[in-house]
Short mmCIF file of C-alpha atoms in Angstrom, two decimals:
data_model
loop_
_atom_site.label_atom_id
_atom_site.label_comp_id
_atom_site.label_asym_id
_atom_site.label_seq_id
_atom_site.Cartn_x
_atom_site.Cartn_y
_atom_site.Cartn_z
CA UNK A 27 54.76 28.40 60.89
CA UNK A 28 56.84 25.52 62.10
CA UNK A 29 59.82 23.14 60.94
CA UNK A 30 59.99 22.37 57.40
CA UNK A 31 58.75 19.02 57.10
CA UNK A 32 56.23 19.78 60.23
CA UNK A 33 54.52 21.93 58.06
CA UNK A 34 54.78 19.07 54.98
CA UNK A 35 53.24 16.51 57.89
CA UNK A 36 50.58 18.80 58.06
CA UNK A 37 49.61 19.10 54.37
CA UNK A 38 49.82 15.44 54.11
CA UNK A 39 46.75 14.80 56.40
CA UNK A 40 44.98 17.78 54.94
CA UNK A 41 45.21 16.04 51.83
CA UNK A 42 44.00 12.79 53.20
CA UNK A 43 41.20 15.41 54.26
CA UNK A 44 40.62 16.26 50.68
CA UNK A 45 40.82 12.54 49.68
CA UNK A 46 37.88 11.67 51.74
CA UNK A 47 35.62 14.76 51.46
CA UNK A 48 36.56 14.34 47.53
CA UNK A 49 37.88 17.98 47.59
CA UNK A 50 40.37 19.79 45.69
CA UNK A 51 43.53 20.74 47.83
CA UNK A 52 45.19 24.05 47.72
CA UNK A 53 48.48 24.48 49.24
CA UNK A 54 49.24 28.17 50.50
CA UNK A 55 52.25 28.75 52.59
CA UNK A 56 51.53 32.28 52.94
CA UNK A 57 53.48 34.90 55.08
CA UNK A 58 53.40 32.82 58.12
CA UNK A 59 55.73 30.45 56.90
CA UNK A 60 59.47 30.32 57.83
CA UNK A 61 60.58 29.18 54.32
CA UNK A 62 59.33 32.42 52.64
CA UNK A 63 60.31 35.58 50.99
CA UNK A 64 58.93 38.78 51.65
CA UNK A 65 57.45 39.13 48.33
CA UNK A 66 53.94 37.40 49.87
CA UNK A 67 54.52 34.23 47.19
CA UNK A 68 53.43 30.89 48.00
CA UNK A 69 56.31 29.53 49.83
CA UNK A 70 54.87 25.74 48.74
CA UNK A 71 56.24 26.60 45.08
CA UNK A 72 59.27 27.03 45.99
CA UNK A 73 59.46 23.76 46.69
CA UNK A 74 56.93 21.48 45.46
CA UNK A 75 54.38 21.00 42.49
CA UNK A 76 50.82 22.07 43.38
CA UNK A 77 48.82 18.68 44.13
CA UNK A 78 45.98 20.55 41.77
CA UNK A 79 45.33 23.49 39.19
CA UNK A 80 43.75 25.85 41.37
CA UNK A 81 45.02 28.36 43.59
CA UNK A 82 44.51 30.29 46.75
CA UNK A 83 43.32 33.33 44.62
CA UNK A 84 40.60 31.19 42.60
CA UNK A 85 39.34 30.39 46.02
CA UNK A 86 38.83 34.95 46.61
CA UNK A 87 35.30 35.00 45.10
CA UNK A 88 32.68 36.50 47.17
CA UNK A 89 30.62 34.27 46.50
CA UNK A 90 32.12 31.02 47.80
CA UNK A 91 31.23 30.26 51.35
CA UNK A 92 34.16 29.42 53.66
CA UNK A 93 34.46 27.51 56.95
CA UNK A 94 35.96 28.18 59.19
CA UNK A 95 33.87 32.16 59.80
CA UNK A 96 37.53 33.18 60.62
CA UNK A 97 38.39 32.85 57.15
CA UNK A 98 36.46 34.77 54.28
CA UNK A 99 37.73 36.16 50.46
CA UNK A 100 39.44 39.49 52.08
CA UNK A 101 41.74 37.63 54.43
CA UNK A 102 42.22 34.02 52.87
CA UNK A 103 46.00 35.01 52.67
CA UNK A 104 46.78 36.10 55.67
CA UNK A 105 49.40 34.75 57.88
CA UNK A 106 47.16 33.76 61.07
CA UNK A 107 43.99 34.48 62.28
CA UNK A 108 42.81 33.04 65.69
CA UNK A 109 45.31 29.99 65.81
CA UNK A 110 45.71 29.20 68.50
CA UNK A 111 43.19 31.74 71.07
CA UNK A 112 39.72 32.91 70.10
CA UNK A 113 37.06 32.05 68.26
CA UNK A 114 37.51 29.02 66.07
CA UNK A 115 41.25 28.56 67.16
CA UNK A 116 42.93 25.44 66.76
CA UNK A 117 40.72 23.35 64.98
CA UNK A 118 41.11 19.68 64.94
CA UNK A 119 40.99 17.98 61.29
CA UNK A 120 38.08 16.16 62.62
CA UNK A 121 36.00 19.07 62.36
CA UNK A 122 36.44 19.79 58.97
CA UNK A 123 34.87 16.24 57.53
CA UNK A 124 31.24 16.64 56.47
CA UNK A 125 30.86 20.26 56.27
CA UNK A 126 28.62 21.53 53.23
CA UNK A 127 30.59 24.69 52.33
CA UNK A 128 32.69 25.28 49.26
CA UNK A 129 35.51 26.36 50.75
CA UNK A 130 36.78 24.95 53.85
CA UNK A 131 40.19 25.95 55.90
CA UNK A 132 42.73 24.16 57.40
CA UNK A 133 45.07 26.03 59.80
CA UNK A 134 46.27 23.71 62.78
CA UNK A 135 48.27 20.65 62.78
CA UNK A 136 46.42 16.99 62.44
CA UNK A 137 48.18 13.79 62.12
CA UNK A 138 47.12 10.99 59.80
CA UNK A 139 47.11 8.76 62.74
CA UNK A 140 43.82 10.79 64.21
CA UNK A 141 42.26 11.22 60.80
CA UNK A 142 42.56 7.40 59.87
CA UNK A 143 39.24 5.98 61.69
CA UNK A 144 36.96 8.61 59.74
CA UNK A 145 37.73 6.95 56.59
CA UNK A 146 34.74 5.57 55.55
CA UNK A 147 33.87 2.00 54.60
CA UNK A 148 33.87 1.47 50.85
CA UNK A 149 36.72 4.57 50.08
CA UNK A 150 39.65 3.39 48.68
CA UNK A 151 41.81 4.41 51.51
CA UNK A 152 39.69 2.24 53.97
CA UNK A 153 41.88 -0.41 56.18
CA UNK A 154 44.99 1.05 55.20
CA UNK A 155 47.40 0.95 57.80
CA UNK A 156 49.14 4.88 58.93
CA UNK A 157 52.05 3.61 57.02
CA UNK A 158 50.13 2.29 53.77
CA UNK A 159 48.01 6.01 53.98
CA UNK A 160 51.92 7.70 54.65
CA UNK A 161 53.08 6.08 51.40
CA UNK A 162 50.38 6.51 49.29
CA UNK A 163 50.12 10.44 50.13
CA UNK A 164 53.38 11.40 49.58
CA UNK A 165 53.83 8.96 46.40
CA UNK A 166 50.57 10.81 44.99
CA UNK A 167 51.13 14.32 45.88
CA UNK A 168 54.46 15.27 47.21
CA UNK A 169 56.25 15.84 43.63
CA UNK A 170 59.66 18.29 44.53
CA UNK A 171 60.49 21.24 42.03
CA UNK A 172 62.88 21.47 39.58
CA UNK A 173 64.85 23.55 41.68
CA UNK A 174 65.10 20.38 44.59
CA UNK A 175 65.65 17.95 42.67
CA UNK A 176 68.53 19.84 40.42
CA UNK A 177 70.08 20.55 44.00
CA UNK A 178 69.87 16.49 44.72
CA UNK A 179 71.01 15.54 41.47
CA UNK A 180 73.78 17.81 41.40
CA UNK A 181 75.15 16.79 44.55
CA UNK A 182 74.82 13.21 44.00
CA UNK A 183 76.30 13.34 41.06
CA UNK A 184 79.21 15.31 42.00
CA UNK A 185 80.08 13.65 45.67
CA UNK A 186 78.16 10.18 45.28
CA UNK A 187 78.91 8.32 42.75
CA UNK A 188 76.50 5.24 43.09
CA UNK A 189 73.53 4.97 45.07
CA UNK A 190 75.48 2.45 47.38
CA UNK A 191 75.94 4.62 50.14
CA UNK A 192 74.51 5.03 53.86
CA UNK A 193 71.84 7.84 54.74
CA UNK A 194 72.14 9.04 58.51
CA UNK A 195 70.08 11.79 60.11
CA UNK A 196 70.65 13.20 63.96
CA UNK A 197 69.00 15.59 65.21
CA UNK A 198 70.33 18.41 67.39
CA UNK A 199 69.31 21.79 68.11
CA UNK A 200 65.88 22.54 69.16
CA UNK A 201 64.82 18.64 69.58
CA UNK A 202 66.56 18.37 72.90
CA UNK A 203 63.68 20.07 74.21
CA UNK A 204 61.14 17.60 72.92
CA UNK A 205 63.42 14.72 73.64
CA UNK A 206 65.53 14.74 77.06
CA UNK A 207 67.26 11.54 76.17
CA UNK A 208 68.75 12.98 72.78
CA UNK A 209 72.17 12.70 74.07
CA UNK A 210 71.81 9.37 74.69
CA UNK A 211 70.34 8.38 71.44
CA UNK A 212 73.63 10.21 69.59
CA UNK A 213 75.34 7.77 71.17
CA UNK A 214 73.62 4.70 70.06
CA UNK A 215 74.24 5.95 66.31
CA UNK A 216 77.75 4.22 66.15
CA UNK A 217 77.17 1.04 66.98
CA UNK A 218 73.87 0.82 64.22
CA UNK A 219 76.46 2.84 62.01
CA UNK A 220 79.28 0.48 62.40
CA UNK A 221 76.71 -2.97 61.70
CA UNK A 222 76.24 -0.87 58.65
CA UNK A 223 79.39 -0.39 57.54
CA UNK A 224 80.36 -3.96 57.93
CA UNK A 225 77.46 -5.48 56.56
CA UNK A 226 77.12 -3.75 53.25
CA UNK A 227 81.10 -2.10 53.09
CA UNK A 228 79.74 1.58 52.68
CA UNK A 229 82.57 3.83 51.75
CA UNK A 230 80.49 6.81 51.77
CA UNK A 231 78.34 7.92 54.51
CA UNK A 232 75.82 10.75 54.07
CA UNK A 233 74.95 12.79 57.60
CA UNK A 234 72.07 15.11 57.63
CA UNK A 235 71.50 17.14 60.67
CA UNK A 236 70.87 20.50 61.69
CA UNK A 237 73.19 20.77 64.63
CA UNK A 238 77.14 21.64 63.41
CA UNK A 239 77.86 19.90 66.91
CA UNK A 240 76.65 16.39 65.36
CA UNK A 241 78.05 16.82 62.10
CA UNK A 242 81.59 17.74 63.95
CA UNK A 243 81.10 14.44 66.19
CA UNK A 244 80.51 12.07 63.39
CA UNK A 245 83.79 13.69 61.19
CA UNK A 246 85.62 12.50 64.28
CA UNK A 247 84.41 9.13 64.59
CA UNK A 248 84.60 8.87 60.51
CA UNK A 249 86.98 11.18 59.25
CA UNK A 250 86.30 11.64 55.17
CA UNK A 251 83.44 9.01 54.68
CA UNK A 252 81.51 11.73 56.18
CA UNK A 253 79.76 13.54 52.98
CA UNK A 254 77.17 16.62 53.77
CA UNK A 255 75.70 19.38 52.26
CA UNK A 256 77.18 22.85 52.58
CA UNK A 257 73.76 24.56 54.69
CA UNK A 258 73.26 26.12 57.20
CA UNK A 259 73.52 24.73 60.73
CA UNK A 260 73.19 25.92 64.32
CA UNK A 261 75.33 24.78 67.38
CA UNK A 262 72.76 25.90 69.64
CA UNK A 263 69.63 24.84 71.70
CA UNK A 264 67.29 27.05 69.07
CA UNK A 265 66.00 25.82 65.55
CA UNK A 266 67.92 26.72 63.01
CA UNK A 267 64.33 28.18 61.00
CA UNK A 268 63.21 30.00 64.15
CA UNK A 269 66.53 32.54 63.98
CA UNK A 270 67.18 35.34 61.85
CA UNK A 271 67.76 33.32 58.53
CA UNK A 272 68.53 36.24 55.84
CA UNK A 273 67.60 33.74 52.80
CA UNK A 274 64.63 31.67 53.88
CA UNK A 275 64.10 30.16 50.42
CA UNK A 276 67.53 28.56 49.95
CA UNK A 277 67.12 27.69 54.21
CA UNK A 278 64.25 25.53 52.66
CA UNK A 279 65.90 23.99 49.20
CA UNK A 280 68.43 22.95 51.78
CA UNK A 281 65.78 21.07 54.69
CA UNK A 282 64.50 19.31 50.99
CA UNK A 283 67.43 18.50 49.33
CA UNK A 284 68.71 16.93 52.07
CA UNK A 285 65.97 14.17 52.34
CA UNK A 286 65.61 13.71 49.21
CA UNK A 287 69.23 13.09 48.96
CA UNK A 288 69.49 10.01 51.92
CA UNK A 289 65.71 8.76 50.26
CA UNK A 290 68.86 8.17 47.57
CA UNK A 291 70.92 5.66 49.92
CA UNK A 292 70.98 1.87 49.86
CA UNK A 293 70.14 1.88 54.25
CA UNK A 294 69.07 5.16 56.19
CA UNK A 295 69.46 5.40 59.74
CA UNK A 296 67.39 8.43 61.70
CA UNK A 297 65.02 9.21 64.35
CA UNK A 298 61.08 8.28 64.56
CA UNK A 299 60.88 11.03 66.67
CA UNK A 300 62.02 13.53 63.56
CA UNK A 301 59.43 14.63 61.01
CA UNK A 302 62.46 14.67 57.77
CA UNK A 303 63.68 10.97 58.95
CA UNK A 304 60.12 9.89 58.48
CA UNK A 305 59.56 11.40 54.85
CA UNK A 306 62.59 9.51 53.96
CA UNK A 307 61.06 6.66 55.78
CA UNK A 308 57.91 7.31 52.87
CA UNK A 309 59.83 8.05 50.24
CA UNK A 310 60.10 4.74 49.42
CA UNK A 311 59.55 1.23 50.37
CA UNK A 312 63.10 0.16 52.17
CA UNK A 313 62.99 -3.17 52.53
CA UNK A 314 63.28 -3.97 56.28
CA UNK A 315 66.51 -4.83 57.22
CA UNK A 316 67.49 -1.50 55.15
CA UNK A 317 66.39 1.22 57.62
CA UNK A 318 66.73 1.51 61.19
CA UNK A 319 64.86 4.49 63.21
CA UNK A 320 65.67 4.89 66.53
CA UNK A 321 62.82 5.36 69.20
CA UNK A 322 59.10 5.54 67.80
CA UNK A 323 57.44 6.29 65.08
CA UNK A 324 55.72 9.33 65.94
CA UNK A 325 53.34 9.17 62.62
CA UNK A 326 51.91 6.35 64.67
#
């Protein structure tokens, strides 16, 4: 029910759930999800492979026991139940290591970072630093569709000829209200943008953001180097996915595409404090002095 890759942040440490409770994931984005149709499909498809064979509807059998009580075979695809009041609301991913039914529920957000020290001694994921677990989750499971990656391909091929280009992502919109210095940090993105340039001779930079007011700022400062995909953008304080989006599903190939696309680049510049700088971030291993994010890392 969030941002795009909020909601792909949030599958990744279910999965690291799965990894150590050596269960089977299934991935429903059901009718909660803001990158949707109305038809009640999941909204994961759309987007990604399934990280296994089963689905949300092998998991309707009467018989199986589920946990959380919220959650049983009548209402397993429902939107919400109890998120975030009421009885077994907004349950950490803590609390769903070492139960004993077959089906178990994940509903509410839980970062890596917090699930990390429950990895037991003698798993294969034990020791691995947030980034190493980051890396290895979305290398493993986090395969796009055919639909994303004919979108990136297409547009690479047809605007970027070579991979020898420079990713950038800013942030507008809705972020100013986690971030109070995000004005500031806009302003920083020239002078990292400019060592790029003159280190590497870029001729092409590539600027994702969600904000129309960013993309507008950077045009000025770099005329036609300036390459972007033709979404859809807001010039506003509110989220582009929280307004009244008539095509959800292509609102979502775009939010993919688009970090897919700078994972592409030969540098990326974004924001640690952004949940699609940091895919691109684990999308690959950059070598060092090849990405630059400014502030934190949040994933840590």
């Amino acid at each position: 029910g969030y941002g795009f890759w909020s909601d792909v942040s949030h599958v990744l440490s279910q999965l690291l759930v799965a990894e150590i409770t050596g269960r089977t994931p299934v991935v429903h984005w059901g009718s909660n999800s803001l990158f949707g149709d109305d038809n009640g499909a999941n909204a994961f498809d759309f987007y990604f492979e399934s990280p296994s064979e089963l689905r949300v509807e092998d998991l309707q059998k009467e018989k199986f026991d589920i946990w959380p009580p919220k959650w049983n075979h009548r209402n397993l695809t429902e939107g919400e139940i109890n998120k975030w009041g009421d009885d077994w609301s907004r349950l950490y991913g803590v609390y769903l290591l070492g139960r004993s039914e077959r089906v178990i529920v994940s509903d509410f957000h839980t970062g890596v970072f917090d699930l990390r020290p429950w990895i037991p001694i003698g798993h294969h994921l034990h020791g691995l630093s947030v980034d190493e677990l980051y890396l290895y989750l979305v290398r493993r499971y986090l395969r796009p569709s055919k639909t994303v990656v004919d979108t990136v391909n297409g547009f690479i091929e047809k605007n970027l000829a070579s991979t020898d280009f420079l990713a950038v992502h800013a942030r507008g919109s809705d972020k100013v209200i986690e971030m109070d210095n995000l004005d500031q940090v806009k302003m920083q993105y020239k002078g990292k943008i400019d060592r790029y340039l003159a280190d590497y001779n870029f001729q092409k930079i590539f600027m994702m953001t969600d904000d129309s007011r960013i993309l507008e700022y950077f045009q000025k400062l770099y005329g036609n180097k300036i390459i972007f995909t033709d979404c859809q953008r807001t010039n506003g304080a509110e989220g582009i996915h929280y307004q009244d989006i008539p095509n959800r599903r292509q609102l979502g190939i775009e939010v993919a595409a688009d970090v897919y696309i700078a994972a592409r680049a030969r540098a990326f510049i974004g924001n640690g404090l952004s949940n699609p700088s940091l895919i691109v971030r684990y999308l690959k291993d950059w070598p060092g002095k090849d990405i630059y994010l400014f502030d934190e890392n949040m994933y840590h």
